Short mmCIF file of C-alpha atoms and ligand atoms in Angstrom, two decimals:
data_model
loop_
_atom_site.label_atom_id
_atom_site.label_comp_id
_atom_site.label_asym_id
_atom_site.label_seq_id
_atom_site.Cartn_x
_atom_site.Cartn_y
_atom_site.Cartn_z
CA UNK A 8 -10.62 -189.63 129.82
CA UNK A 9 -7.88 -187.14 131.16
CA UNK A 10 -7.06 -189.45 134.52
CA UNK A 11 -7.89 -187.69 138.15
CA UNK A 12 -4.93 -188.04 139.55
CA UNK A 13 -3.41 -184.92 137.35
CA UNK A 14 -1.86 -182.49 139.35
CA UNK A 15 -4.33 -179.81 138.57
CA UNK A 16 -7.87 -179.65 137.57
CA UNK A 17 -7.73 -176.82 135.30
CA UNK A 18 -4.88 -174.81 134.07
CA UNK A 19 -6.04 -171.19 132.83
CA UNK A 20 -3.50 -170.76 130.10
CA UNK A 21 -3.50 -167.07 128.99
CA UNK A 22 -4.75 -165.37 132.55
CA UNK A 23 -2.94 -162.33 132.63
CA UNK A 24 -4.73 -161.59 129.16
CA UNK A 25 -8.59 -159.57 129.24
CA UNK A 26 -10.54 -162.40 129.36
CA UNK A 27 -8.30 -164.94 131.49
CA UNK A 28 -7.95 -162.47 134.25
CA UNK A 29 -11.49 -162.37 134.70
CA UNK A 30 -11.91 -166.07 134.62
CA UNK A 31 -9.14 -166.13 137.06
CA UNK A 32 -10.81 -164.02 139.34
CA UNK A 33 -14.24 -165.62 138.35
CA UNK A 34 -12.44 -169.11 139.58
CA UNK A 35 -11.28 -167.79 142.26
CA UNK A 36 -14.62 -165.94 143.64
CA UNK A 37 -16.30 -169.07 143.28
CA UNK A 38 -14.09 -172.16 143.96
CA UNK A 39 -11.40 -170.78 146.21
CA UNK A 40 -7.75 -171.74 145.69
CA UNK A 41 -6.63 -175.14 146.39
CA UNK A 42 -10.32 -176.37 147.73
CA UNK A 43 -12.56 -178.81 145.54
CA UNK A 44 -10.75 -177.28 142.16
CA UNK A 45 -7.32 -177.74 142.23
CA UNK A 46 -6.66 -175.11 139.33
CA UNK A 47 -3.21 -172.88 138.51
CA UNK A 48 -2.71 -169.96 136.27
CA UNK A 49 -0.22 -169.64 133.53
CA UNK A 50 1.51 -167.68 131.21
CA UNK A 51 4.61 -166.52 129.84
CA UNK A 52 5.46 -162.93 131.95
CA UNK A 53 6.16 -164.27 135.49
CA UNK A 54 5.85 -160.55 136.74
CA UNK A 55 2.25 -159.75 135.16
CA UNK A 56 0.96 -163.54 136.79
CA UNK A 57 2.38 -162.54 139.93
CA UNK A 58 0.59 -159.29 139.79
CA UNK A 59 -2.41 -161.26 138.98
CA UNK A 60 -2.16 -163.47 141.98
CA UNK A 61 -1.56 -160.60 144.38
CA UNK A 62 -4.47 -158.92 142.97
CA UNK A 63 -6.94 -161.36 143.80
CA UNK A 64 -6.42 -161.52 147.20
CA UNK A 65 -4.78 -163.39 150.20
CA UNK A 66 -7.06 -166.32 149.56
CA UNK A 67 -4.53 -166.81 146.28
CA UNK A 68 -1.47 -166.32 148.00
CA UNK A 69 -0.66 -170.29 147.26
CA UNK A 70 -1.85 -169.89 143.66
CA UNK A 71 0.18 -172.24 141.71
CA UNK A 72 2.21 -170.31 138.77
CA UNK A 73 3.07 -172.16 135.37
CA UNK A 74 5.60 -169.94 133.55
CA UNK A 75 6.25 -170.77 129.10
CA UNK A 76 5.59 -169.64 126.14
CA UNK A 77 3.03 -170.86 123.20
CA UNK A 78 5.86 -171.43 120.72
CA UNK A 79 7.67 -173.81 123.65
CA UNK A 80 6.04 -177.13 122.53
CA UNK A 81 7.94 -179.26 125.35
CA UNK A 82 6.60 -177.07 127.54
CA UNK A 83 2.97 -177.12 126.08
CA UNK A 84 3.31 -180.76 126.67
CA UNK A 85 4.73 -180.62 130.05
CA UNK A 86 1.64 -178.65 131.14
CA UNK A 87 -1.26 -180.63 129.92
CA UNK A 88 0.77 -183.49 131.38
CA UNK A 89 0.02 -182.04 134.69
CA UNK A 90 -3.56 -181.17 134.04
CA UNK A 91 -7.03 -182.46 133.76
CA UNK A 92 -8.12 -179.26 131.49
CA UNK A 93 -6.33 -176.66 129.72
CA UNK A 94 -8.76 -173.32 129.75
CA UNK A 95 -7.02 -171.41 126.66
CA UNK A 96 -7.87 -167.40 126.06
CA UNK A 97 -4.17 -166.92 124.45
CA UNK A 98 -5.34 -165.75 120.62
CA UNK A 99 -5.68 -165.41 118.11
CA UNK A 100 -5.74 -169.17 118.45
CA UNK A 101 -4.52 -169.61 114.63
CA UNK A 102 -1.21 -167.78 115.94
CA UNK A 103 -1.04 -168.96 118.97
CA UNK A 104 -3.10 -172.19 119.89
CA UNK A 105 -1.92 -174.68 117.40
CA UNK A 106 0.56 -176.51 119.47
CA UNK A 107 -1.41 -176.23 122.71
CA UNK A 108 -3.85 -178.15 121.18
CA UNK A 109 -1.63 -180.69 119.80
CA UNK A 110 0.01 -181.17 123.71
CA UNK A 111 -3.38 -181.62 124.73
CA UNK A 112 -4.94 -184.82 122.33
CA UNK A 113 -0.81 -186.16 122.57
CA UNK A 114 -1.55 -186.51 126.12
CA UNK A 115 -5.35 -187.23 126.71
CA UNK A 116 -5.99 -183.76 128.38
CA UNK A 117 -9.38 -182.20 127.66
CA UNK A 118 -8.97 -178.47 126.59
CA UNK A 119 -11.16 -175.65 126.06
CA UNK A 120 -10.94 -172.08 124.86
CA UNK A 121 -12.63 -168.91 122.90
CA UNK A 122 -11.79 -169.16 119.87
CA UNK A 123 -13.97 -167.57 116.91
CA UNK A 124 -11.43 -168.54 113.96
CA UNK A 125 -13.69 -170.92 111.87
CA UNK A 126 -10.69 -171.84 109.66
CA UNK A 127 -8.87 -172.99 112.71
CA UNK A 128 -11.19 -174.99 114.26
CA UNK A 129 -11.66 -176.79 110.84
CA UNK A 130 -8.11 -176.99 110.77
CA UNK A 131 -7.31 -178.80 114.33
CA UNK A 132 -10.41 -181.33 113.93
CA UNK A 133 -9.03 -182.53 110.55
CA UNK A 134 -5.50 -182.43 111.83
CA UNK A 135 -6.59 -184.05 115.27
CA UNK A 136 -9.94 -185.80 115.58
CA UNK A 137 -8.35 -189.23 115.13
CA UNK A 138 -5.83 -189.09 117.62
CA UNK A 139 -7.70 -187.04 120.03
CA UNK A 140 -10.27 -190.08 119.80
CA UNK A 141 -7.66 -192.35 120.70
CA UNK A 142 -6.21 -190.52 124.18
CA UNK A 143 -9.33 -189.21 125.41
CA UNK A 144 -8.81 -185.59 124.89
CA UNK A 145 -12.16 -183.94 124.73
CA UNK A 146 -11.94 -181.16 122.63
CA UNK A 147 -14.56 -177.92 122.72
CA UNK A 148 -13.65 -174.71 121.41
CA UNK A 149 -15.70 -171.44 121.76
CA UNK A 150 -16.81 -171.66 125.20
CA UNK A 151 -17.81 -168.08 125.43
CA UNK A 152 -20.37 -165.72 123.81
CA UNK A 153 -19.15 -167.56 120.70
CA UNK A 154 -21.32 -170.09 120.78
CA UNK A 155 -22.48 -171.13 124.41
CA UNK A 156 -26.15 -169.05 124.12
CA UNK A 157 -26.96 -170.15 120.68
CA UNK A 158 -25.55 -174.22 121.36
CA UNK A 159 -26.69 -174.19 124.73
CA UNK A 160 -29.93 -172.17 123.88
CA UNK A 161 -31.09 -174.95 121.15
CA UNK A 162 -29.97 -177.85 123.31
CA UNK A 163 -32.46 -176.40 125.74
CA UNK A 164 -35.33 -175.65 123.76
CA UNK A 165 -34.60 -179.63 122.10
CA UNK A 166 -34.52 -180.94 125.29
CA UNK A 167 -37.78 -179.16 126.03
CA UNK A 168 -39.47 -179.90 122.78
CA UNK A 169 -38.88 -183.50 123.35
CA UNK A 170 -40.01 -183.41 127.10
CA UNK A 171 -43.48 -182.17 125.93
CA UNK A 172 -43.95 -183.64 122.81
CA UNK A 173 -41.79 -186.64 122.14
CA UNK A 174 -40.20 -185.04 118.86
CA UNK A 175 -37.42 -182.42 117.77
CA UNK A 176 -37.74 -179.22 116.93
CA UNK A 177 -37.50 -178.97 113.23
CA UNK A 178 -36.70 -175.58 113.28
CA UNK A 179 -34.85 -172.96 115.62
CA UNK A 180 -34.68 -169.34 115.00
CA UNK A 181 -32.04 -167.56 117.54
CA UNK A 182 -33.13 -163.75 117.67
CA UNK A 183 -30.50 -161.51 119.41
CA UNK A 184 -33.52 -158.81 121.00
CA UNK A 185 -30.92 -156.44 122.80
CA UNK A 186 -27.26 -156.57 124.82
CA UNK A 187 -25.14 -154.31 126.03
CA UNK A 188 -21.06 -154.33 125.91
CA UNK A 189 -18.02 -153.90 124.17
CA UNK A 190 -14.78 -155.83 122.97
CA UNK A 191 -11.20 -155.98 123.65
CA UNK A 192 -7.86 -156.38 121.76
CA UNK A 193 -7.26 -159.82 121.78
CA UNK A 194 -10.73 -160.10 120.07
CA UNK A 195 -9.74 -157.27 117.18
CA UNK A 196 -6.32 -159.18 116.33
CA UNK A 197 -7.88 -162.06 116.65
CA UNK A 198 -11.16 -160.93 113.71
CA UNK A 199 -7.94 -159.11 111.69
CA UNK A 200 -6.49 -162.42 111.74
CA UNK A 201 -8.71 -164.01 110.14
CA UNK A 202 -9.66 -161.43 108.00
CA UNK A 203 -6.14 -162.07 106.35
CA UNK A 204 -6.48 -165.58 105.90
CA UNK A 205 -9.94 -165.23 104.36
CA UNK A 206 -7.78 -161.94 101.99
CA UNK A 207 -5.40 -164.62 101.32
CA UNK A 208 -6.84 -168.05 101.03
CA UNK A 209 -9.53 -169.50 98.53
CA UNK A 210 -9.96 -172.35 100.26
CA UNK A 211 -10.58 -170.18 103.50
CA UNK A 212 -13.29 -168.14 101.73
CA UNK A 213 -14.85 -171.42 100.09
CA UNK A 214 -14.96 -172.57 103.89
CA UNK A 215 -16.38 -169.78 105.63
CA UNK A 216 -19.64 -170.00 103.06
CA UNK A 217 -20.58 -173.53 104.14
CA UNK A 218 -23.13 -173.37 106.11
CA UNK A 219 -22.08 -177.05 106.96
CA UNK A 220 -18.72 -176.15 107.61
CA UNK A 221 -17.70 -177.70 110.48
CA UNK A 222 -19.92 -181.23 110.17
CA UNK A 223 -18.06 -184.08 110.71
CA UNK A 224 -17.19 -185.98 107.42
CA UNK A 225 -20.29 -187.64 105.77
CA UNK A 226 -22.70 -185.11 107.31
CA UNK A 227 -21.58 -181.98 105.57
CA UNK A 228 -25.19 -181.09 104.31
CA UNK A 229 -28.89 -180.21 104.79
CA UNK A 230 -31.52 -177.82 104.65
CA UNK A 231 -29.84 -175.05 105.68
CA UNK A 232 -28.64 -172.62 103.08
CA UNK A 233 -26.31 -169.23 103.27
CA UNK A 234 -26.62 -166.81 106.38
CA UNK A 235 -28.59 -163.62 106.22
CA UNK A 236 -27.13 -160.90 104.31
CA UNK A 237 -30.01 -158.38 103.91
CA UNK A 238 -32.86 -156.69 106.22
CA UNK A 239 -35.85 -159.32 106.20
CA UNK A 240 -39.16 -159.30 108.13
CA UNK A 241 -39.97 -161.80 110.36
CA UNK A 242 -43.36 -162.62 111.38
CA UNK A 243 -42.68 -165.03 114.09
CA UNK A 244 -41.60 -161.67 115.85
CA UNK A 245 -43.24 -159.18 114.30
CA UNK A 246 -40.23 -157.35 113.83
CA UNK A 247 -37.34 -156.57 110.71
CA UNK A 248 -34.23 -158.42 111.50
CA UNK A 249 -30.55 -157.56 110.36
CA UNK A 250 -27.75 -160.12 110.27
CA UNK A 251 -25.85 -161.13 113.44
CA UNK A 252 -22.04 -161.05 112.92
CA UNK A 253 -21.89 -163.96 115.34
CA UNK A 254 -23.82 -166.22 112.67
CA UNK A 255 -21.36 -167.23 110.76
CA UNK A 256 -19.88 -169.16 113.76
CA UNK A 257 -22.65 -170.13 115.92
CA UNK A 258 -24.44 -171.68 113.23
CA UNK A 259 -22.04 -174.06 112.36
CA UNK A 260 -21.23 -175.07 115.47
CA UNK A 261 -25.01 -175.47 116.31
CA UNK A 262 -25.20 -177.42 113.26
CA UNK A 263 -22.43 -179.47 114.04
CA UNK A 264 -24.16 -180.57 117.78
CA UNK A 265 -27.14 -181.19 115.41
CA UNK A 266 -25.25 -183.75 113.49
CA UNK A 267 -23.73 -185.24 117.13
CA UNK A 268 -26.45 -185.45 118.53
CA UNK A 269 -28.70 -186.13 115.81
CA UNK A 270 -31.19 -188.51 118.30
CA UNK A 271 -31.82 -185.20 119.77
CA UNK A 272 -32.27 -182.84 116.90
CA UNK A 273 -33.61 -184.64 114.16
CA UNK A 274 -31.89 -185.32 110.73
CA UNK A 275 -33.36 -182.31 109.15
CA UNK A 276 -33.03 -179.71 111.81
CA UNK A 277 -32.93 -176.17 110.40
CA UNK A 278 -31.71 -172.79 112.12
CA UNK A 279 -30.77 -169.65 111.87
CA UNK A 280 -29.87 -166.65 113.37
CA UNK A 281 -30.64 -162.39 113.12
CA UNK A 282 -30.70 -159.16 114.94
CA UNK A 283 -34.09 -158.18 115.64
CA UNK A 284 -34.50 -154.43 114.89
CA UNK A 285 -38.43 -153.76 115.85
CA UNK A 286 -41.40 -153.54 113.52
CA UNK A 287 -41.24 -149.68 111.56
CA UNK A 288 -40.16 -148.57 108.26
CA UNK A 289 -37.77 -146.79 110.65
CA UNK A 290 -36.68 -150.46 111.80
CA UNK A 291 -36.41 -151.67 108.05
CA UNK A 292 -33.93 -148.99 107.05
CA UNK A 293 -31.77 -149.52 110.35
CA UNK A 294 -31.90 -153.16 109.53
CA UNK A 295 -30.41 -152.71 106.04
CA UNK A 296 -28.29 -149.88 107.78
CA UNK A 297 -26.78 -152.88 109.63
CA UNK A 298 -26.17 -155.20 106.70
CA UNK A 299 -24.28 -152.37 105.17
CA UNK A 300 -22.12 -151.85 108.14
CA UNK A 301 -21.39 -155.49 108.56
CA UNK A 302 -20.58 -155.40 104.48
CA UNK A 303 -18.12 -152.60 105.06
CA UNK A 304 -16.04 -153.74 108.21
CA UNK A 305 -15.92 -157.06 105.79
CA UNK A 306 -14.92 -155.20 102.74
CA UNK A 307 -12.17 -153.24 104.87
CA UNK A 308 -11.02 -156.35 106.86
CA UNK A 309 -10.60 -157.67 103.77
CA UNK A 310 -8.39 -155.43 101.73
CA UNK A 311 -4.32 -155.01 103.19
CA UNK A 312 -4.28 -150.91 104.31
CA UNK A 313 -7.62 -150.81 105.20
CA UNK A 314 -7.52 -153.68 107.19
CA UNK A 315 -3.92 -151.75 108.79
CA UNK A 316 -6.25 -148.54 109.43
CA UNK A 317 -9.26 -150.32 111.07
CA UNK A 318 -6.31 -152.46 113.97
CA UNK A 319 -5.13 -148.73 114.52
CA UNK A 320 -8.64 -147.54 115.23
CA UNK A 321 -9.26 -150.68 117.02
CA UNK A 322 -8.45 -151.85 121.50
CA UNK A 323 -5.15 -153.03 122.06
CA UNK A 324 -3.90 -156.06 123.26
CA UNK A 325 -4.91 -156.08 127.06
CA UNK A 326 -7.46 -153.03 126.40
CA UNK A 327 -11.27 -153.89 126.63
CA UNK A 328 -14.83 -152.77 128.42
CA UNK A 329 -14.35 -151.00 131.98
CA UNK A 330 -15.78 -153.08 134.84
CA UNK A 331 -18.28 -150.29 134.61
CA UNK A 332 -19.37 -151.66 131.21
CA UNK A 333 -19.42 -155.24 131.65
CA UNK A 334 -21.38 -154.81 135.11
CA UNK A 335 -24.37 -152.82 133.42
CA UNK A 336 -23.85 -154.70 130.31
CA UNK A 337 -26.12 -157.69 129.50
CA UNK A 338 -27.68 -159.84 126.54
CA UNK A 339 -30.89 -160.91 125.87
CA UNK A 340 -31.84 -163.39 123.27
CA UNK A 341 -35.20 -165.36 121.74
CA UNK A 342 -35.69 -168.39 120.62
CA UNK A 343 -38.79 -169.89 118.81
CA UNK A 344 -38.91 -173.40 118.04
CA UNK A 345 -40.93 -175.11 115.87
CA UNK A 346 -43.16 -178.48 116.17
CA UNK A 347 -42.63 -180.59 113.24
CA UNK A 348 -46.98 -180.57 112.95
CA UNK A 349 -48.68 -178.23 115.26
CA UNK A 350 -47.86 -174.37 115.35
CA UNK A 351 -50.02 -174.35 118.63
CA UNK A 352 -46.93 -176.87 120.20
CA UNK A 353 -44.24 -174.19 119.28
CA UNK A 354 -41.86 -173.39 122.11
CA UNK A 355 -40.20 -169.97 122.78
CA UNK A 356 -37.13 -169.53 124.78
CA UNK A 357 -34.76 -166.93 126.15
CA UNK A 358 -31.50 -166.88 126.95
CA UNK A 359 -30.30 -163.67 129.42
CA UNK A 360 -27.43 -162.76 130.75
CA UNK A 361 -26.40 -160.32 133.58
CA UNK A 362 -22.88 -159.33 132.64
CA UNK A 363 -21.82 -157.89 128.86
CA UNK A 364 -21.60 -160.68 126.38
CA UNK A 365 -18.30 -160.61 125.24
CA UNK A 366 -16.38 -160.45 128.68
CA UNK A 367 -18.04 -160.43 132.07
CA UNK A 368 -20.89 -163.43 130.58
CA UNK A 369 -18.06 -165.04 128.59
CA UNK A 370 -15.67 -165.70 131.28
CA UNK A 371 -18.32 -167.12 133.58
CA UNK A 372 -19.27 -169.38 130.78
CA UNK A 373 -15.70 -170.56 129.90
CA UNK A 374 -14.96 -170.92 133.12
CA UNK A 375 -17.78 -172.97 134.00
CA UNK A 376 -16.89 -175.20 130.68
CA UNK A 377 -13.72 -175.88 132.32
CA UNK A 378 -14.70 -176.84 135.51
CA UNK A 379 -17.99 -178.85 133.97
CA UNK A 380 -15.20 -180.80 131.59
CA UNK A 381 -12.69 -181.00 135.05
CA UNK A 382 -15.28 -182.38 137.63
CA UNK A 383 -18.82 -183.26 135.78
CA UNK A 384 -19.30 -187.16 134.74
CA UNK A 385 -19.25 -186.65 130.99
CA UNK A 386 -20.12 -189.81 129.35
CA UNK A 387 -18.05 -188.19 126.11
CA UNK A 388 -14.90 -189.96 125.34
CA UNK A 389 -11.89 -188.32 123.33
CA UNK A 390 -12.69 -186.33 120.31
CA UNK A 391 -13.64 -182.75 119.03
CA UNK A 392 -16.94 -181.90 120.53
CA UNK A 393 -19.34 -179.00 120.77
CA UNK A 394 -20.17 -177.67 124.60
CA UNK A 395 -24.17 -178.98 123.77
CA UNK A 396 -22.70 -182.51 122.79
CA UNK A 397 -19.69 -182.63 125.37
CA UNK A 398 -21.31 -181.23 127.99
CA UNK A 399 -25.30 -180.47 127.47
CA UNK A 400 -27.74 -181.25 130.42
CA UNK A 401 -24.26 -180.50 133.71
CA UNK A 402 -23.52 -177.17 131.66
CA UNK A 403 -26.77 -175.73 131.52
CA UNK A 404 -27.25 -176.60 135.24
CA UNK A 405 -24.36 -174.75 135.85
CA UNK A 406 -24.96 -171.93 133.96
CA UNK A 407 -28.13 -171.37 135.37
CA UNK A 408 -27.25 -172.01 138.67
CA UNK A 409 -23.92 -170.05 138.69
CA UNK A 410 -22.99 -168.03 136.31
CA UNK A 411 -25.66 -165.44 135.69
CA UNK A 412 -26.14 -166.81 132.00
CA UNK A 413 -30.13 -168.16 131.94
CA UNK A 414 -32.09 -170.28 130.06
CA UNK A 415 -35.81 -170.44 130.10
CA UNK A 416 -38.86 -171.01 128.63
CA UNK A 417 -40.72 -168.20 127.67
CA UNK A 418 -44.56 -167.52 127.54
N1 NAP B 27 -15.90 -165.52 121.52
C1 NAP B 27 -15.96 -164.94 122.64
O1 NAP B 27 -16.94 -165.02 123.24
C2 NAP B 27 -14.70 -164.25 123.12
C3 NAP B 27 -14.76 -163.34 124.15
C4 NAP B 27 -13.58 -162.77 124.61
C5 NAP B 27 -12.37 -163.12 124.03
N2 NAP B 27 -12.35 -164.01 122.99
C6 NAP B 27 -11.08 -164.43 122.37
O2 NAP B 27 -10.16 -164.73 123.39
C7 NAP B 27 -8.85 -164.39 122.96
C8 NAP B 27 -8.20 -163.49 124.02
O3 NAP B 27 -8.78 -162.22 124.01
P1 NAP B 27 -8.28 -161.11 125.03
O4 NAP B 27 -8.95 -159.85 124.67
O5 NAP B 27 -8.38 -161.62 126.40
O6 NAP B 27 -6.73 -161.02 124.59
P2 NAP B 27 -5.48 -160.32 125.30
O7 NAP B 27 -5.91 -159.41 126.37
O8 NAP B 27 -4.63 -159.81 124.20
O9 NAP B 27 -4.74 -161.56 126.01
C9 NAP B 27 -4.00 -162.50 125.30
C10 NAP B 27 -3.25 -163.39 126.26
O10 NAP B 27 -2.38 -164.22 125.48
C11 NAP B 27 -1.09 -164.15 126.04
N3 NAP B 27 -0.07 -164.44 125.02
C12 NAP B 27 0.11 -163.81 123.84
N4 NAP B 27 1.16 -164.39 123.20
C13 NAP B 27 1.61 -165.38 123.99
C14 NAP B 27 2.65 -166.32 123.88
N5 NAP B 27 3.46 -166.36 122.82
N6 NAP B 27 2.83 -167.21 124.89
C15 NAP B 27 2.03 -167.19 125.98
N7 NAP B 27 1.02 -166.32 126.13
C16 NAP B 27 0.82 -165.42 125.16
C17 NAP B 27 -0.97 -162.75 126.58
O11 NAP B 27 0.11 -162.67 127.49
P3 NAP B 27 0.68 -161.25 128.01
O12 NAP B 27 -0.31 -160.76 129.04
O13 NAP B 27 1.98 -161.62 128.61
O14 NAP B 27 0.77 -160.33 126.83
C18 NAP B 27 -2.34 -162.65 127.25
O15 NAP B 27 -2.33 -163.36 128.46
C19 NAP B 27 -9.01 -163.74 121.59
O16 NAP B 27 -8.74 -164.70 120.59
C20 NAP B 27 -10.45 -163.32 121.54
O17 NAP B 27 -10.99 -163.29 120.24
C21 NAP B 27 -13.50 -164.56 122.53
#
């Protein structure tokens, strides 16, 4: 474990991006500057972090600055030497976030980030689990909208399942009812991204069908089989559902806490995930209306000028929702889960949040990660984790009690 005696608590690498300036200023609303979190900002434009600083206010007038670049490797390894936690929103990761997380297992810092890049996450744990293992780095990407609701959400409704009944859920369905929001730059080059490597590499594609795909070794299948592709009507709800673009990350990481914390979830837990779209013929048509979109952004992504036409049409670097849109933005999500016996001991949940998903929500969840990983007593020693197997039961305290993002049980 990442000693206390580091310098800093948390370093938020990547703050004068979208997302880290709001973390920043999330960080500093709720933890002051140099108080109980000893935390610094970095980056590599010493004039945009110093307009940062001044913009949050006199209270971060002694702000600690760490100035480098994420090609500088000594100086990736410099800063997690001086840090209990790296907080990363510097993507795409796959471009950017490959050494970072190499300075952080070399030197037993914990580290976590945003990331949405499937192939890269598969990429670092088979690159780094064993090392990471052996200096204590704790390791837990996609700390944001990717994946906190649905691997927080079914660590909740487990948690509850077993407080009632003694058993696991054997299924979880994760229902996306409504949000509200938009996305940002770094997010578009970051989906283009990957939409090139999936263009240009089999093994990519092969990887991003696995439902299993991020298991560790040995535990790379089950029940589970491909995501939804089509409209399909659920009965559970009532309602047609559509598939959630999110799925095809959430769902392996959810299934990859199932396999952690299999004591928890069972050995033949089964979930999925879908856009609920209301219970008309009306519904049914928007629902396959949906599929087709998802299909053609896909199709696009995945083909070289298209894919060139769709980053012009797309936010820039820096560019995402007004504070307008993330304040009235919000998401709302259901969960059913399922006794193993006895319908009549199913348990519904739902996860709500009062900012937009993507940006306001997300960087009160990542920053919360990072301070849960900095201060919390984890009993998770070095290794690639998920945020429901790192940090589970101190996370969804503070989530609930902090950051707007709630998780209950419902009806
Ligand atoms: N899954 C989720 O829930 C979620 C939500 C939001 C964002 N994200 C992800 O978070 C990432 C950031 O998104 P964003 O919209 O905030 O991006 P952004 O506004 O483009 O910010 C990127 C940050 O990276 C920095 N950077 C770029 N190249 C660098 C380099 N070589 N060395 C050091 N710093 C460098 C930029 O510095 P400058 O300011 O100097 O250019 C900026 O601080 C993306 O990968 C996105 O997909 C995920």
């Amino acid at each position: 474990m990442a000693s206390k005696k580091r310098e800093f608590d948390v370093v938020v690498w990547g703050a004068t991006g979208f997302t880290g300036r709001l973390v920043a200023e999330y960080l500093c609303k709720h933890y002051g500057v140099g108080k109980d979190l000893r935390w610094a900002i970095g980056g590599r434009n010493q004039g945009k972090l110093e307009g940062l600083r001044e913009g949050l206010g006199t209270v971060a007038a002694e702000l600690p600055i760490l100035l480098g670049d994420s090609a500088d490797a000594p100086f990736l390894r410099s800063l997690a030497e001086r840090t209990s936690v790296v907080c990363s929103t510097v993507g795409p990761y796959a471009k950017y976030g490959s050494d970072l997380v190499e300075a952080c297992v070399t030197t037993g810092t914990s580290y976590c980030d945003l990331t949405g890049e499937l192939q890269w996450i598969r990429r670092m744990m088979d690159r780094h689990q064993a090392a990471a293992a052996e200096s204590g780095a704790r390791i837990v990407h996609s700390c944001g909208f990717d994946c906190i609701p649905s691997d927080i959400g079914v660590f909740f409704l487990q948690s509850e399942m077993h407080a009632r009944h003694g058993v696991p859920c054997s299924r979880i369905k994760y229902r996306v009812k409504a949000f509200s929001g938009g996305f940002s730059g770094g997010t578009a080059a970051s989906m283009l991204e990957m939409m090139s490597e999936l263009q240009s590499d089999a093994a990519v594609r092969k990887l991003m069908a696995d439902p299993y795909a991020l298991n560790p070794e040995g535990k790379r299948q089950g029940p589970d089989g491909a995501d939804q592709v089509g409209p399909v009507f659920d009965d559970d709800f009532n309602s047609w559902t559509g598939p959630f673009v999110m799925a095809a990350l959430n769902t392996r990481v959810v299934r990859r806490s199932a396999a952690l914390l299999e004591e928890l979830y069972g050995s033949d837990f089964r979930y999925d995930e879908a856009v609920l779209m209301g219970p008309g013929p009306l519904a049914a048509v928007k629902a396959a209306g949906m599929a087709a979109g998802l299909g053609g952004v896909l199709v696009a992504g995945a083909i070289g000028p298209l894919r060139r036409l769709l980053a012009r049409a797309l936010p820039k670097p820096g560019e995402g929702p007004s504070a307008k849109q993330r304040e009235e933005g919000y998401f709302d999500i259901q969960l059913l889960g399922e006794h193993p016996r006895d319908k009549e001991k199913n348990l519904r949940a739902k996860v709500y949040g009062d900012r937009d998903p993507g940006y306001g929500s997300t960087a009160k969840m990542l920053g919360e990660s990072a301070v849960c990983l900095a201060l919390d007593s984890l009993e998770v020693e070095g290794g690639f984790w998920t945020t429901a197997a790192a940090m589970g039961e101190p996370l969804l305290a503070r989530l609930n009690e902090r950051a707007g993002v709630t998780f209950t049980l419902d009806g």
